[in-house]
CSV table of C-alpha atoms and ligand atoms in Angstrom, one decimal:
chain,number,residue,atom,x,y,z
A,1,MET,CA,91.9,125.7,113.6
A,2,ASN,CA,92.6,129.0,115.5
A,3,ASN,CA,95.4,129.5,117.7
A,4,ILE,CA,93.3,128.9,121.1
A,5,ASP,CA,92.0,125.7,119.6
A,6,ARG,CA,95.6,124.8,118.5
A,7,ARG,CA,97.0,125.1,121.9
A,8,GLU,CA,94.1,123.5,123.5
A,9,PHE,CA,94.5,120.6,120.9
A,10,LEU,CA,98.1,120.2,121.6
A,11,GLU,CA,97.6,120.4,125.5
A,12,MET,CA,94.9,117.7,125.5
A,13,SER,CA,96.9,115.6,123.5
A,14,VAL,CA,100.2,115.3,125.3
A,15,ALA,CA,99.0,112.5,127.6
A,16,GLY,CA,97.4,110.8,124.5
A,17,ALA,CA,100.2,110.7,122.4
A,18,GLY,CA,101.8,108.2,124.8
A,19,ALA,CA,98.8,105.9,124.6
A,20,LEU,CA,99.6,104.7,121.3
A,21,ALA,CA,100.9,101.3,121.8
A,22,SER,CA,103.0,101.2,118.8
A,23,SER,CA,104.0,105.0,118.7
A,24,ARG,CA,107.6,106.3,119.0
A,25,VAL,CA,108.6,109.1,120.7
A,26,ALA,CA,108.9,111.8,117.8
A,27,GLY,CA,112.5,112.7,118.9
A,28,ALA,CA,115.2,114.5,116.7
A,29,THR,CA,116.6,112.0,114.2
A,30,PRO,CA,119.1,112.4,111.6
A,31,ALA,CA,118.5,112.3,107.8
A,32,THR,CA,119.1,108.6,107.7
A,33,ALA,CA,116.4,108.0,110.4
A,34,GLY,CA,114.9,104.9,108.3
A,35,ALA,CA,118.3,103.3,108.5
A,36,GLN,CA,119.4,103.9,112.0
A,37,ASN,CA,116.0,103.2,113.6
A,38,GLU,CA,115.9,99.8,112.5
A,39,THR,CA,119.3,98.7,112.0
A,40,ALA,CA,118.8,95.2,113.1
A,41,ARG,CA,115.3,94.5,111.6
A,42,PRO,CA,114.6,93.7,108.2
A,43,MET,CA,112.2,95.8,106.1
A,44,ARG,CA,108.8,95.5,107.5
A,45,LEU,CA,106.0,95.8,105.1
A,46,GLY,CA,103.4,98.6,105.2
A,47,LEU,CA,100.3,99.9,103.4
A,48,ILE,CA,99.4,103.6,102.3
A,49,VAL,CA,95.8,104.4,103.3
A,50,ASP,CA,93.6,107.5,103.5
A,51,VAL,CA,92.1,107.9,107.0
A,52,ASP,CA,90.4,111.0,106.5
A,53,GLU,CA,86.8,109.6,105.9
A,54,ASN,CA,86.8,106.4,107.9
A,55,PRO,CA,90.0,105.5,109.9
A,56,GLU,CA,88.5,102.5,111.2
A,57,ALA,CA,87.6,101.1,107.9
A,58,ALA,CA,91.0,102.2,106.3
A,59,LEU,CA,93.1,100.6,109.0
A,60,GLY,CA,91.0,97.7,109.0
A,61,LYS,CA,92.2,97.4,105.3
A,62,VAL,CA,95.8,97.2,106.6
A,63,HIS,CA,94.8,94.8,109.1
A,64,GLU,CA,93.4,92.4,106.5
A,65,LEU,CA,96.3,92.7,104.4
A,66,GLY,CA,98.3,91.6,107.6
A,67,VAL,CA,101.2,94.1,107.5
A,68,PRO,CA,102.4,95.8,110.7
A,69,THR,CA,102.9,99.4,109.3
A,70,CYS,CA,101.0,102.1,107.5
A,71,GLN,CA,101.6,105.7,106.2
A,72,VAL,CA,98.2,107.6,107.0
A,73,LEU,CA,97.1,110.2,104.3
A,74,ALA,CA,95.1,112.7,106.4
A,75,ASN,CA,94.2,116.4,105.7
A,76,THR,CA,91.8,116.7,108.5
A,77,TYR,CA,93.3,117.7,111.8
A,78,GLY,CA,91.8,118.2,115.2
A,79,PRO,CA,91.0,116.5,118.5
A,80,GLU,CA,88.3,114.2,117.1
A,81,ALA,CA,90.4,113.0,114.0
A,82,ALA,CA,93.3,112.3,116.4
A,83,GLU,CA,91.3,110.3,118.8
A,84,ARG,CA,89.6,108.2,116.1
A,85,LEU,CA,93.0,107.6,114.4
A,86,ARG,CA,94.5,106.7,117.8
A,87,GLN,CA,92.1,104.2,118.7
A,88,ALA,CA,92.1,102.6,115.3
A,89,LEU,CA,95.9,102.2,115.6
A,90,VAL,CA,95.8,100.9,118.8
A,91,HIS,CA,92.9,98.5,118.1
A,92,TYR,CA,94.8,97.0,115.2
A,93,HIS,CA,98.3,97.4,116.5
A,94,LEU,CA,99.5,99.2,113.9
A,95,GLU,CA,102.5,101.6,113.6
A,96,ALA,CA,102.0,104.9,111.5
A,97,THR,CA,105.3,105.6,109.9
A,98,SER,CA,104.5,108.9,108.2
A,99,LEU,CA,101.7,111.5,107.8
A,100,VAL,CA,101.0,111.9,104.0
A,101,VAL,CA,99.7,115.4,103.3
A,102,THR,CA,98.0,116.8,100.1
A,103,GLY,CA,96.6,120.1,99.0
A,104,PRO,CA,94.7,122.1,99.8
A,105,GLY,CA,93.5,123.1,96.4
A,106,PRO,CA,93.7,121.1,93.1
A,107,GLU,CA,96.4,118.7,92.3
A,108,ASP,CA,96.5,117.1,89.1
A,109,TYR,CA,98.9,114.4,88.5
A,110,ASP,CA,99.9,115.0,85.0
A,111,PHE,CA,102.5,116.7,82.7
A,112,TYR,CA,100.3,119.7,81.9
A,113,LYS,CA,98.2,120.9,85.0
A,114,GLY,CA,100.6,119.2,87.4
A,115,PRO,CA,103.5,121.9,87.3
A,116,LEU,CA,100.7,124.4,87.9
A,117,THR,CA,99.0,122.6,90.8
A,118,ILE,CA,101.1,120.2,92.6
A,119,GLY,CA,102.9,120.9,95.9
A,120,LEU,CA,104.8,124.2,96.9
A,121,VAL,CA,106.0,125.1,93.4
A,122,PRO,CA,102.8,127.0,92.1
A,123,ARG,CA,102.9,130.3,93.9
A,124,GLU,CA,99.0,130.5,93.8
A,125,TYR,CA,98.8,127.7,96.4
A,126,ARG,CA,102.1,128.1,98.3
A,127,ALA,CA,101.1,130.2,101.5
A,128,THR,CA,98.0,128.1,102.1
A,129,ARG,CA,99.9,124.9,101.6
A,130,ILE,CA,102.8,126.1,104.0
A,131,GLU,CA,100.3,126.5,106.6
A,132,HIS,CA,98.5,123.4,106.0
A,133,ILE,CA,101.9,121.4,106.2
A,134,LYS,CA,102.4,123.3,109.6
A,135,ARG,CA,99.1,122.1,110.9
A,136,ALA,CA,100.0,118.4,109.6
A,137,SER,CA,103.2,118.7,111.7
A,138,ASP,CA,101.1,119.8,114.6
A,139,PHE,CA,98.8,116.7,114.1
A,140,ALA,CA,101.9,114.4,113.6
A,141,GLN,CA,103.3,115.6,116.9
A,142,VAL,CA,100.1,114.7,118.7
A,143,MET,CA,99.9,111.4,117.2
A,144,GLY,CA,103.7,110.4,117.8
A,145,ILE,CA,104.3,110.1,114.0
A,146,PRO,CA,107.8,110.7,113.3
A,147,ALA,CA,107.7,112.1,109.6
A,148,VAL,CA,105.6,114.6,107.4
A,149,GLN,CA,105.4,113.6,103.8
A,150,THR,CA,104.2,115.4,100.7
A,151,HIS,CA,105.0,116.1,97.2
A,152,CYS,CA,106.7,119.4,96.8
A,153,GLY,CA,105.9,119.4,93.1
A,154,PHE,CA,107.7,119.9,89.6
A,155,ILE,CA,110.6,121.4,91.3
A,156,PRO,CA,112.3,123.6,88.6
A,157,GLU,CA,115.1,121.5,87.0
A,158,ASN,CA,116.9,124.9,86.1
A,159,PRO,CA,118.6,126.0,89.4
A,160,ASN,CA,118.6,129.7,87.9
A,161,ASP,CA,114.7,129.7,87.6
A,162,PRO,CA,113.6,132.2,90.2
A,163,ASN,CA,110.6,129.7,91.2
A,164,TYR,CA,113.5,127.3,92.1
A,165,LYS,CA,114.8,129.6,95.0
A,166,GLU,CA,111.5,130.2,96.1
A,167,THR,CA,110.3,126.7,96.2
A,168,VAL,CA,113.5,125.9,98.2
A,169,ASP,CA,112.7,128.7,100.5
A,170,ALA,CA,109.1,127.2,101.1
A,171,ILE,CA,110.4,123.7,101.6
A,172,ARG,CA,113.0,125.1,104.2
A,173,GLU,CA,110.0,126.6,106.1
A,174,VAL,CA,108.1,123.5,106.6
A,175,THR,CA,111.1,121.7,107.2
A,176,GLY,CA,112.1,123.9,109.8
A,177,TYR,CA,108.8,123.5,111.3
A,178,CYS,CA,108.9,120.0,111.4
A,179,ARG,CA,112.4,120.0,113.0
A,180,GLU,CA,111.1,122.0,115.8
A,181,HIS,CA,108.9,119.1,116.5
A,182,GLY,CA,111.7,116.5,116.1
A,183,GLN,CA,110.2,115.2,113.0
A,184,GLN,CA,111.4,114.4,109.4
A,185,PHE,CA,110.1,116.1,106.4
A,186,ARG,CA,109.9,113.5,103.6
A,187,TYR,CA,109.8,114.5,99.8
A,188,GLU,CA,107.4,112.2,98.0
A,189,THR,CA,109.2,111.5,94.9
A,190,GLY,CA,107.6,111.9,91.6
A,191,GLN,CA,107.5,114.9,89.6
A,192,GLU,CA,111.3,115.6,90.1
A,193,THR,CA,114.6,114.0,88.6
A,194,PRO,CA,116.8,112.6,91.4
A,195,VAL,CA,119.6,115.2,90.8
A,196,THR,CA,117.0,118.1,91.2
A,197,LEU,CA,115.9,116.5,94.6
A,198,LEU,CA,119.6,116.3,95.7
A,199,ARG,CA,120.2,119.9,94.9
A,200,ALA,CA,116.9,121.2,96.6
A,201,ILE,CA,117.9,119.0,99.7
A,202,GLN,CA,121.2,120.5,99.7
A,203,ASP,CA,120.1,124.0,99.0
A,204,VAL,CA,117.3,123.6,101.9
A,205,ALA,CA,120.3,122.7,104.2
A,206,LEU,CA,118.5,121.2,107.1
A,207,ASP,CA,119.3,117.8,108.7
A,208,ASN,CA,115.7,116.5,109.0
A,209,GLN,CA,114.9,116.0,105.4
A,210,GLY,CA,114.5,112.6,103.7
A,211,LEU,CA,112.8,111.0,100.9
A,212,ASN,CA,109.6,108.7,100.6
A,213,PHE,CA,111.1,107.0,97.5
A,214,ASP,CA,108.2,106.0,95.3
A,215,CYS,CA,110.0,103.7,92.7
A,216,GLY,CA,106.9,103.6,90.6
A,217,ASN,CA,106.6,107.2,90.1
A,218,LEU,CA,110.0,107.8,88.8
A,219,ILE,CA,109.0,105.4,86.0
A,220,LEU,CA,105.4,106.7,85.5
A,221,TYR,CA,107.0,110.4,85.1
A,222,GLY,CA,109.9,109.2,83.1
A,223,LYS,CA,112.3,110.7,85.4
A,224,ALA,CA,114.8,107.8,86.4
A,225,ASN,CA,115.1,104.2,86.6
A,226,PRO,CA,114.6,103.9,90.4
A,227,VAL,CA,117.6,101.4,91.0
A,228,ASP,CA,120.0,103.8,89.3
A,229,ALA,CA,118.5,106.8,91.1
A,230,LEU,CA,119.5,105.3,94.4
A,231,ASP,CA,123.1,106.1,93.4
A,232,VAL,CA,122.1,109.9,93.5
A,233,VAL,CA,119.7,110.1,96.4
A,234,GLY,CA,120.0,106.7,98.1
A,235,ARG,CA,121.3,107.9,101.4
A,236,TYR,CA,118.4,110.2,101.8
A,237,VAL,CA,115.6,107.5,101.6
A,238,GLN,CA,113.6,107.1,104.8
A,239,GLY,CA,110.5,105.3,103.4
A,240,ILE,CA,109.4,103.9,100.1
A,241,HIS,CA,106.4,103.2,98.1
A,242,ALA,CA,106.5,99.7,96.6
A,243,LYS,CA,104.4,100.5,93.4
A,244,ASP,CA,105.1,99.5,89.5
A,245,GLY,CA,104.6,101.1,86.3
A,246,LEU,CA,105.3,101.7,82.7
A,247,TYR,CA,107.3,104.5,81.3
A,248,PRO,CA,105.2,107.3,79.4
A,249,THR,CA,105.3,106.8,75.9
A,250,ASN,CA,103.6,109.9,74.7
A,251,PRO,CA,104.4,113.2,76.2
A,252,ARG,CA,101.0,114.1,77.4
A,253,ASP,CA,100.1,111.3,79.9
A,254,LEU,CA,102.0,109.6,82.6
A,255,GLY,CA,102.8,106.1,82.2
A,256,GLU,CA,100.3,103.5,83.5
A,257,GLU,CA,100.5,102.4,87.0
A,258,VAL,CA,100.3,98.2,86.9
A,259,PRO,CA,100.5,95.6,89.7
A,260,ILE,CA,104.0,95.0,91.2
A,261,GLY,CA,105.9,92.5,89.1
A,262,GLN,CA,104.1,93.7,85.7
A,263,GLY,CA,105.9,97.1,85.2
A,264,LYS,CA,109.5,98.3,84.9
A,265,VAL,CA,110.7,98.5,88.4
A,266,ASP,CA,113.3,95.7,89.0
A,267,PHE,CA,112.2,95.0,92.7
A,268,PRO,CA,114.8,92.2,93.5
A,269,LYS,CA,117.6,94.7,92.4
A,270,LEU,CA,115.7,97.5,94.1
A,271,LEU,CA,115.5,96.0,97.6
A,272,SER,CA,119.0,94.6,97.1
A,273,ARG,CA,120.3,98.1,96.4
A,274,LEU,CA,118.4,99.7,99.3
A,275,ARG,CA,119.8,97.4,101.6
A,276,GLU,CA,123.5,98.3,100.4
A,277,VAL,CA,122.6,102.0,100.9
A,278,GLY,CA,121.7,101.3,104.6
A,279,TYR,CA,118.1,101.2,104.2
A,280,ARG,CA,116.0,99.3,107.0
A,281,GLY,CA,112.7,101.1,107.1
A,282,PRO,CA,109.3,99.8,106.0
A,283,VAL,CA,108.2,98.9,102.5
A,284,THR,CA,104.9,100.5,102.1
A,285,ILE,CA,102.8,99.2,99.2
A,286,GLU,CA,100.8,101.7,97.3
A,287,ARG,CA,98.3,100.4,94.6
A,288,GLU,CA,96.4,103.3,93.0
A,289,ILE,CA,93.1,101.6,92.3
A,290,SER,CA,90.0,101.2,94.2
A,291,GLY,CA,87.4,98.4,94.8
A,292,PRO,CA,87.9,94.5,95.2
A,293,LYS,CA,90.8,94.3,92.5
A,294,GLN,CA,92.8,96.4,94.9
A,295,MET,CA,93.0,93.9,97.7
A,296,GLU,CA,93.3,91.2,95.2
A,297,ASP,CA,96.4,92.7,94.0
A,298,LEU,CA,97.7,93.8,97.3
A,299,LYS,CA,97.6,90.4,98.6
A,300,LYS,CA,99.7,89.1,95.7
A,301,GLU,CA,102.3,92.1,96.0
A,302,LYS,CA,102.4,91.4,99.8
A,303,THR,CA,103.4,87.6,99.1
A,304,TYR,CA,105.9,88.6,96.3
A,305,LEU,CA,107.6,91.2,98.5
A,306,GLU,CA,107.6,89.0,101.5
A,307,GLN,CA,109.4,86.4,99.7
A,308,LEU,CA,112.0,89.1,98.2
A,309,ILE,CA,112.5,90.4,101.9
A,310,ASN,CA,113.1,87.0,103.3
A,311,ARG,CA,115.6,86.0,100.5
A,312,LEU,CA,117.5,89.0,101.0
A,313,TRP,CA,117.7,88.7,104.8
A,314,SER,CA,118.3,84.8,104.9
B,1,MG,MG1,103.4,107.4,96.3
């Protein structure tokens, strides 16, 4: 989208942003937005869906599951995409809690190509991805979505690595852009250890950073036990992905993602600990398979998580 298109896009959408029945004004919120926005409410369930191809079908799936919130993965931005997504959100009475961004370019979620391809770490893709995240932030503003969320990549564990500072500078640039729009910038956890995430957040040094805490990823990448990880970064959690998995048992492949309850994430302890650190935001389910088995698993997972949340808040 060129500059003129962008301006027109933003102008035509100002009125539209208010039309979302469930949208909140994307006002400036502190790093603990997830907790502070929903202090009195228990954690509501959600589902992450890819809305690029067919937002109506994607949000229809959220509706079928019967959860009130969703995270929308979208990499196509513009008036038409905004209008279709807006209409689908209104139609199904759903609240989009974050805009999830990937790419452009290849992103291989493994131990070998991953460090070369994911997020803002690889120099080769950094500039185009910074621009892409800024366009995502524009789109989120139009849609009234309060946060932009992405994998930053295998942030170097060694703080003396020159690419650590470069990556931090890149994260600061996109976080600052989101800040101007009153949005949160959320790191999707996965490729980094919790202490490296904490270091990056402190070094970026802006007040609109948070985590989308993917508890399954911490296991799949062998980076941490998610319950213990909350000791390190719990105060920054603004969203979560309820996902389960097994630890990697060879150094070449990520661990296996499995249905919730069949992996290593201790969900009763995790939700309890999230409550202790003040988290009141959505519990967004992620199941990284497709086809009928996905909905079958999702329905069981929803029932299980509902029971845990009800027990926690009874
Ligand atoms: Mg995830």
